[in-house]
Amino acid sequence: MKKIVIAIVAVVVLVGGLLIYKFQKPTLNKAYQAVKDDYSSYTMEGTLSMMDGENLREYQVHVDYTCQDETEYFLVSLSDPDLSQSQKIIRNAEGVFVVTPTLNRAFQFKSDWPYNSPKPYIYQSLLAILEGEYDSEKTEQGYQVTAPLSYEADPRVVSVEIGFDHDLAPLYVYYYDENASEIIWLEVSQFQRDVDLDLATFSIEKATQEQTETSSASVGESSLPYYPLELMGCQLAYDEKTEINGEMKHILKFEGDHHFTLVESSLSREEELEVLAMDGDVLEMASGIAFISDEGISLLENDVLCQIYSDTLTQEEMLQVATSLDGSLMK
């Protein structure tokens, strides 16, 4: 008799589990279908945390989005409260711009950003997960979704976990490595769809109006050069400081199993807004904004621009070198 009862309980549990699995995805899919094309704008705020090697970096992130006359407009602001520094990425009718208000400079790209790679703070990226293969479960607040993920800016990332409320407003996003360790995570503090946004919000002129005095934590010329922790089997063969086009640049050449060159400079604030056209694409890294082109990779972090060139390293290897730069080495 006891065996019969146990068997019945097991069957009930199994059937219940199957029913939950059967109905939770249709419920989530129904919510997705209801919102995917039913918003024309949104704002999002939160805290973005990123593991940069063994160091944790935290940014306050603010996102504005609107679509008007079939043109999409994005503004992403990443600010570091400790350094009183911020960088903004804007997409408007004129193109894609990386703006550093403290420098009064903007870098313009011909790019598909933000659709060139997944981004935890872009709502469209989160909804796109629901168009592929994923697992989900209901939670008290709404839904938890997990899915495989390929993330160009950090090859360690292999999966994503997203928390949505019942109306598919994002609550949190976690990017994990193969050991289920958190690499990047976003805690959303505010999200609202269908808000009124003026197109002036997405102008680079307005973005640079939010000027902040350079803080004492700003790098400056005296702190350069930075040296990479990741050497790719190379050693420093050349280290010189020279003036090019009125700017002091540090040129470091490395030779060995491969060879590559680093060019580093501390950027000063321009009196008038300067817009520089750049080739390639944009990637948001833990240590700054990376510009990727066929010629090489540039990394902009606050007021320092680091450029790496090599004909023996892959783009991924150059990214590893660029993101391992450390100002405390070999001084």
C-alpha positions as a Python dict, from the first residue, in 0.01 Angstrom:
ca = {
    (1, 'M'): (0, 0, 0),
    (2, 'K'): (283, 236, 91),
    (3, 'K'): (448, 170, -247),
    (4, 'I'): (124, 253, -426),
    (5, 'V'): (93, 584, -238),
    (6, 'I'): (455, 674, -318),
    (7, 'A'): (398, 590, -683),
    (8, 'I'): (84, 807, -696),
    (9, 'V'): (266, 1099, -533),
    (10, 'A'): (552, 1064, -781),
    (11, 'V'): (311, 1067, -1075),
    (12, 'V'): (132, 1376, -938),
    (13, 'V'): (463, 1559, -894),
    (14, 'L'): (575, 1462, -1243),
    (15, 'V'): (247, 1565, -1404),
    (16, 'G'): (244, 1891, -1208),
    (17, 'G'): (597, 1969, -1322),
    (18, 'L'): (507, 1897, -1683),
    (19, 'L'): (201, 2121, -1659),
    (20, 'I'): (407, 2406, -1515),
    (21, 'Y'): (663, 2364, -1794),
    (22, 'K'): (387, 2343, -2054),
    (23, 'F'): (208, 2661, -1951),
    (24, 'Q'): (481, 2894, -1827),
    (25, 'K'): (641, 2951, -2169),
    (26, 'P'): (309, 3025, -2342),
    (27, 'T'): (230, 3271, -2061),
    (28, 'L'): (568, 3440, -2102),
    (29, 'N'): (535, 3437, -2480),
    (30, 'K'): (192, 3598, -2451),
    (31, 'A'): (342, 3876, -2239),
    (32, 'Y'): (623, 3915, -2492),
    (33, 'Q'): (384, 3942, -2786),
    (34, 'A'): (188, 4207, -2595),
    (35, 'V'): (486, 4439, -2543),
    (36, 'K'): (741, 4372, -2819),
    (37, 'D'): (593, 4621, -3068),
    (38, 'D'): (378, 4817, -2826),
    (39, 'Y'): (618, 5086, -2707),
    (40, 'S'): (771, 5386, -2880),
    (41, 'S'): (1001, 5502, -2603),
    (42, 'Y'): (1145, 5408, -2265),
    (43, 'T'): (1384, 5518, -1994),
    (44, 'M'): (1594, 5290, -1776),
    (45, 'E'): (1821, 5353, -1479),
    (46, 'G'): (2032, 5121, -1272),
    (47, 'T'): (2371, 5018, -1138),
    (48, 'L'): (2600, 4834, -1379),
    (49, 'S'): (2876, 4620, -1227),
    (50, 'M'): (3156, 4469, -1434),
    (51, 'M'): (3445, 4242, -1337),
    (52, 'D'): (3765, 4378, -1493),
    (53, 'G'): (4008, 4097, -1414),
    (54, 'E'): (3996, 4082, -1035),
    (55, 'N'): (3871, 4439, -1004),
    (56, 'L'): (3506, 4538, -974),
    (57, 'R'): (3395, 4847, -1163),
    (58, 'E'): (3058, 5007, -1100),
    (59, 'Y'): (2874, 5261, -1312),
    (60, 'Q'): (2545, 5441, -1285),
    (61, 'V'): (2366, 5386, -1614),
    (62, 'H'): (2084, 5591, -1763),
    (63, 'V'): (1916, 5503, -2094),
    (64, 'D'): (1673, 5706, -2304),
    (65, 'Y'): (1512, 5562, -2618),
    (66, 'T'): (1253, 5685, -2863),
    (67, 'C'): (1147, 5607, -3217),
    (68, 'Q'): (1009, 5892, -3426),
    (69, 'D'): (938, 5891, -3800),
    (70, 'E'): (1089, 5539, -3818),
    (71, 'T'): (1423, 5668, -3684),
    (72, 'E'): (1555, 5523, -3358),
    (73, 'Y'): (1727, 5743, -3102),
    (74, 'F'): (1935, 5613, -2810),
    (75, 'L'): (2123, 5784, -2530),
    (76, 'V'): (2327, 5575, -2287),
    (77, 'S'): (2509, 5753, -2006),
    (78, 'L'): (2770, 5562, -1805),
    (79, 'S'): (2899, 5756, -1506),
    (80, 'D'): (3152, 5674, -1237),
    (81, 'P'): (3049, 5867, -922),
    (82, 'D'): (3388, 5810, -757),
    (83, 'L'): (3574, 5980, -1042),
    (84, 'S'): (3306, 6237, -1133),
    (85, 'Q'): (3349, 6116, -1490),
    (86, 'S'): (3095, 6012, -1750),
    (87, 'Q'): (3079, 5890, -2105),
    (88, 'K'): (2774, 5893, -2326),
    (89, 'I'): (2689, 5696, -2637),
    (90, 'I'): (2431, 5853, -2864),
    (91, 'R'): (2254, 5727, -3171),
    (92, 'N'): (2054, 5986, -3361),
    (93, 'A'): (1964, 6068, -3721),
    (94, 'E'): (2324, 6179, -3787),
    (95, 'G'): (2499, 5862, -3669),
    (96, 'V'): (2655, 5708, -3358),
    (97, 'F'): (2865, 5920, -3122),
    (98, 'V'): (3078, 5850, -2816),
    (99, 'V'): (3077, 6171, -2611),
    (100, 'T'): (3306, 6264, -2323),
    (101, 'P'): (3158, 6582, -2167),
    (102, 'T'): (3465, 6664, -1957),
    (103, 'L'): (3677, 6677, -2276),
    (104, 'N'): (3412, 6850, -2488),
    (105, 'R'): (3484, 6585, -2753),
    (106, 'A'): (3273, 6343, -2954),
    (107, 'F'): (3380, 6050, -3171),
    (108, 'Q'): (3148, 5969, -3460),
    (109, 'F'): (3102, 5620, -3606),
    (110, 'K'): (2918, 5452, -3887),
    (111, 'S'): (2790, 5169, -3672),
    (112, 'D'): (2485, 4956, -3606),
    (113, 'W'): (2520, 5026, -3234),
    (114, 'P'): (2348, 4927, -3009),
    (115, 'Y'): (2245, 4627, -3219),
    (116, 'N'): (2606, 4523, -3291),
    (117, 'S'): (2618, 4311, -2973),
    (118, 'P'): (2397, 4222, -2674),
    (119, 'K'): (2377, 4488, -2404),
    (120, 'P'): (2229, 4440, -2056),
    (121, 'Y'): (2089, 4794, -2045),
    (122, 'I'): (1923, 4798, -2388),
    (123, 'Y'): (1562, 4678, -2363),
    (124, 'Q'): (1562, 4554, -2722),
    (125, 'S'): (1858, 4326, -2639),
    (126, 'L'): (1668, 4175, -2348),
    (127, 'L'): (1354, 4112, -2550),
    (128, 'A'): (1564, 3957, -2829),
    (129, 'I'): (1655, 3676, -2587),
    (130, 'L'): (1290, 3573, -2593),
    (131, 'E'): (1309, 3520, -2969),
    (132, 'G'): (1567, 3241, -2933),
    (133, 'E'): (1618, 2932, -2720),
    (134, 'Y'): (1574, 2995, -2349),
    (135, 'D'): (1455, 2842, -2023),
    (136, 'S'): (1214, 3023, -1796),
    (137, 'E'): (1036, 2992, -1467),
    (138, 'K'): (772, 3194, -1292),
    (139, 'T'): (874, 3397, -991),
    (140, 'E'): (683, 3602, -738),
    (141, 'Q'): (773, 3918, -929),
    (142, 'G'): (721, 3778, -1279),
    (143, 'Y'): (964, 3564, -1477),
    (144, 'Q'): (1324, 3451, -1468),
    (145, 'V'): (1480, 3372, -1806),
    (146, 'T'): (1814, 3199, -1874),
    (147, 'A'): (1974, 3154, -2215),
    (148, 'P'): (2312, 3098, -2383),
    (149, 'L'): (2485, 3420, -2485),
    (150, 'S'): (2780, 3518, -2703),
    (151, 'Y'): (2925, 3854, -2598),
    (152, 'E'): (3199, 4002, -2817),
    (153, 'A'): (3318, 4254, -2559),
    (154, 'D'): (3403, 3974, -2314),
    (155, 'P'): (3450, 3617, -2446),
    (156, 'R'): (3423, 3481, -2091),
    (157, 'V'): (3046, 3536, -2104),
    (158, 'V'): (2852, 3224, -2203),
    (159, 'S'): (2503, 3275, -2057),
    (160, 'V'): (2256, 3536, -1939),
    (161, 'E'): (1988, 3546, -1668),
    (162, 'I'): (1716, 3812, -1682),
    (163, 'G'): (1448, 3895, -1429),
    (164, 'F'): (1126, 4048, -1565),
    (165, 'D'): (816, 4162, -1384),
    (166, 'H'): (472, 4043, -1501),
    (167, 'D'): (463, 4320, -1766),
    (168, 'L'): (817, 4236, -1887),
    (169, 'A'): (980, 4539, -1732),
    (170, 'P'): (1342, 4436, -1656),
    (171, 'L'): (1443, 4392, -1293),
    (172, 'Y'): (1798, 4259, -1324),
    (173, 'V'): (2039, 4113, -1580),
    (174, 'Y'): (2334, 3881, -1508),
    (175, 'Y'): (2602, 3770, -1756),
    (176, 'Y'): (2782, 3452, -1643),
    (177, 'D'): (3100, 3269, -1740),
    (178, 'E'): (3128, 2892, -1783),
    (179, 'N'): (3166, 2850, -1404),
    (180, 'A'): (2841, 3041, -1341),
    (181, 'S'): (3041, 3331, -1196),
    (182, 'E'): (2899, 3680, -1245),
    (183, 'I'): (3094, 3881, -1502),
    (184, 'I'): (2854, 4169, -1569),
    (185, 'W'): (2532, 4248, -1388),
    (186, 'L'): (2273, 4523, -1392),
    (187, 'E'): (2033, 4602, -1110),
    (188, 'V'): (1750, 4807, -1257),
    (189, 'S'): (1618, 5080, -1028),
    (190, 'Q'): (1375, 5242, -1270),
    (191, 'F'): (1211, 5147, -1600),
    (192, 'Q'): (923, 5316, -1778),
    (193, 'R'): (779, 5270, -2125),
    (194, 'D'): (608, 5531, -2342),
    (195, 'V'): (761, 5842, -2189),
    (196, 'D'): (775, 6183, -2356),
    (197, 'L'): (1128, 6250, -2481),
    (198, 'D'): (1240, 6556, -2673),
    (199, 'L'): (1473, 6485, -2967),
    (200, 'A'): (1709, 6747, -2823),
    (201, 'T'): (1786, 6486, -2557),
    (202, 'F'): (1979, 6295, -2822),
    (203, 'S'): (2197, 6581, -2950),
    (204, 'I'): (2570, 6577, -2883),
    (205, 'E'): (2554, 6949, -2807),
    (206, 'K'): (2322, 6888, -2512),
    (207, 'A'): (2533, 6592, -2397),
    (208, 'T'): (2846, 6806, -2377),
    (209, 'Q'): (2664, 7084, -2192),
    (210, 'E'): (2678, 6866, -1882),
    (211, 'Q'): (3036, 6967, -1815),
    (212, 'T'): (3217, 6844, -1509),
    (213, 'E'): (3543, 6983, -1384),
    (214, 'T'): (3823, 6732, -1423),
    (215, 'S'): (3851, 6557, -1088),
    (216, 'S'): (4167, 6491, -897),
    (217, 'A'): (4129, 6128, -1004),
    (218, 'S'): (4181, 6226, -1367),
    (219, 'V'): (4485, 6054, -1512),
    (220, 'G'): (4684, 6331, -1675),
    (221, 'E'): (5007, 6318, -1874),
    (222, 'S'): (5230, 6246, -1574),
    (223, 'S'): (5059, 5911, -1504),
    (224, 'L'): (5133, 5769, -1849),
    (225, 'P'): (5236, 5533, -1989),
    (226, 'Y'): (5019, 5237, -1900),
    (227, 'Y'): (5177, 4894, -1942),
    (228, 'P'): (4980, 4579, -2027),
    (229, 'L'): (4956, 4283, -1794),
    (230, 'E'): (4875, 4061, -2092),
    (231, 'L'): (5190, 4049, -2307),
    (232, 'M'): (5100, 3764, -2546),
    (233, 'G'): (5451, 3620, -2512),
    (234, 'C'): (5620, 3955, -2585),
    (235, 'Q'): (5860, 4187, -2407),
    (236, 'L'): (5894, 4564, -2413),
    (237, 'A'): (6146, 4656, -2684),
    (238, 'Y'): (6088, 5030, -2724),
    (239, 'D'): (5947, 5304, -2500),
    (240, 'E'): (5957, 5664, -2614),
    (241, 'K'): (5767, 5986, -2554),
    (242, 'T'): (5717, 6218, -2851),
    (243, 'E'): (5500, 6508, -2965),
    (244, 'I'): (5271, 6443, -3263),
    (245, 'N'): (5035, 6712, -3395),
    (246, 'G'): (5073, 6912, -3076),
    (247, 'E'): (4991, 6619, -2843),
    (248, 'M'): (5236, 6423, -2630),
    (249, 'K'): (5219, 6053, -2707),
    (250, 'H'): (5384, 5752, -2546),
    (251, 'I'): (5487, 5487, -2799),
    (252, 'L'): (5555, 5138, -2668),
    (253, 'K'): (5663, 4852, -2895),
    (254, 'F'): (5654, 4488, -2785),
    (255, 'E'): (5831, 4200, -2960),
    (256, 'G'): (5847, 3824, -2909),
    (257, 'D'): (5601, 3551, -3005),
    (258, 'H'): (5399, 3835, -3160),
    (259, 'H'): (5459, 4205, -3203),
    (260, 'F'): (5235, 4499, -3129),
    (261, 'T'): (5256, 4874, -3072),
    (262, 'L'): (5078, 5083, -2809),
    (263, 'V'): (5024, 5457, -2855),
    (264, 'E'): (4890, 5637, -2546),
    (265, 'S'): (4793, 5999, -2490),
    (266, 'S'): (4615, 6208, -2229),
    (267, 'L'): (4342, 6413, -2395),
    (268, 'S'): (4284, 6772, -2290),
    (269, 'R'): (3956, 6960, -2290),
    (270, 'E'): (3866, 7145, -2609),
    (271, 'E'): (3726, 7498, -2589),
    (272, 'E'): (3489, 7430, -2879),
    (273, 'L'): (3306, 7102, -2932),
    (274, 'E'): (3529, 6875, -3142),
    (275, 'V'): (3373, 6591, -3343),
    (276, 'L'): (3618, 6332, -3479),
    (277, 'A'): (3512, 6083, -3746),
    (278, 'M'): (3629, 5730, -3665),
    (279, 'D'): (3637, 5409, -3864),
    (280, 'G'): (3510, 5082, -3723),
    (281, 'D'): (3265, 4989, -3451),
    (282, 'V'): (3201, 5058, -3083),
    (283, 'L'): (3217, 4814, -2791),
    (284, 'E'): (3151, 4894, -2426),
    (285, 'M'): (3424, 4737, -2211),
    (286, 'A'): (3465, 4722, -1833),
    (287, 'S'): (3766, 4952, -1863),
    (288, 'G'): (3619, 5199, -2111),
    (289, 'I'): (3483, 5237, -2463),
    (290, 'A'): (3665, 5041, -2734),
    (291, 'F'): (3679, 5145, -3099),
    (292, 'I'): (3746, 4849, -3329),
    (293, 'S'): (3863, 4881, -3690),
    (294, 'D'): (4071, 4688, -3942),
    (295, 'E'): (4374, 4899, -3846),
    (296, 'G'): (4362, 4824, -3473),
    (297, 'I'): (4181, 4891, -3147),
    (298, 'S'): (4149, 5210, -2946),
    (299, 'L'): (4035, 5224, -2583),
    (300, 'L'): (3897, 5548, -2438),
    (301, 'E'): (3883, 5563, -2059),
    (302, 'N'): (3798, 5903, -1916),
    (303, 'D'): (4075, 6132, -2051),
    (304, 'V'): (4316, 5864, -2176),
    (305, 'L'): (4320, 5725, -2530),
    (306, 'C'): (4516, 5401, -2582),
    (307, 'Q'): (4563, 5263, -2932),
    (308, 'I'): (4701, 4919, -3018),
    (309, 'Y'): (4822, 4806, -3359),
    (310, 'S'): (4939, 4460, -3465),
    (311, 'D'): (4946, 4243, -3775),
    (312, 'T'): (5003, 3922, -3576),
    (313, 'L'): (4737, 3950, -3303),
    (314, 'T'): (4368, 3882, -3358),
    (315, 'Q'): (4110, 4143, -3257),
    (316, 'E'): (4022, 3934, -2952),
    (317, 'E'): (4390, 3919, -2849),
    (318, 'M'): (4431, 4294, -2899),
    (319, 'L'): (4125, 4349, -2680),
    (320, 'Q'): (4287, 4134, -2410),
    (321, 'V'): (4601, 4348, -2426),
    (322, 'A'): (4410, 4676, -2430),
    (323, 'T'): (4191, 4585, -2134),
    (324, 'S'): (4490, 4469, -1925),
    (325, 'L'): (4661, 4808, -1922),
    (326, 'D'): (4788, 4908, -1578),
    (327, 'G'): (4941, 5243, -1485),
    (328, 'S'): (5119, 5106, -1178),
    (329, 'L'): (5360, 4876, -1363),
    (330, 'M'): (5723, 4941, -1454),
    (331, 'K'): (5730, 5297, -1322),
}
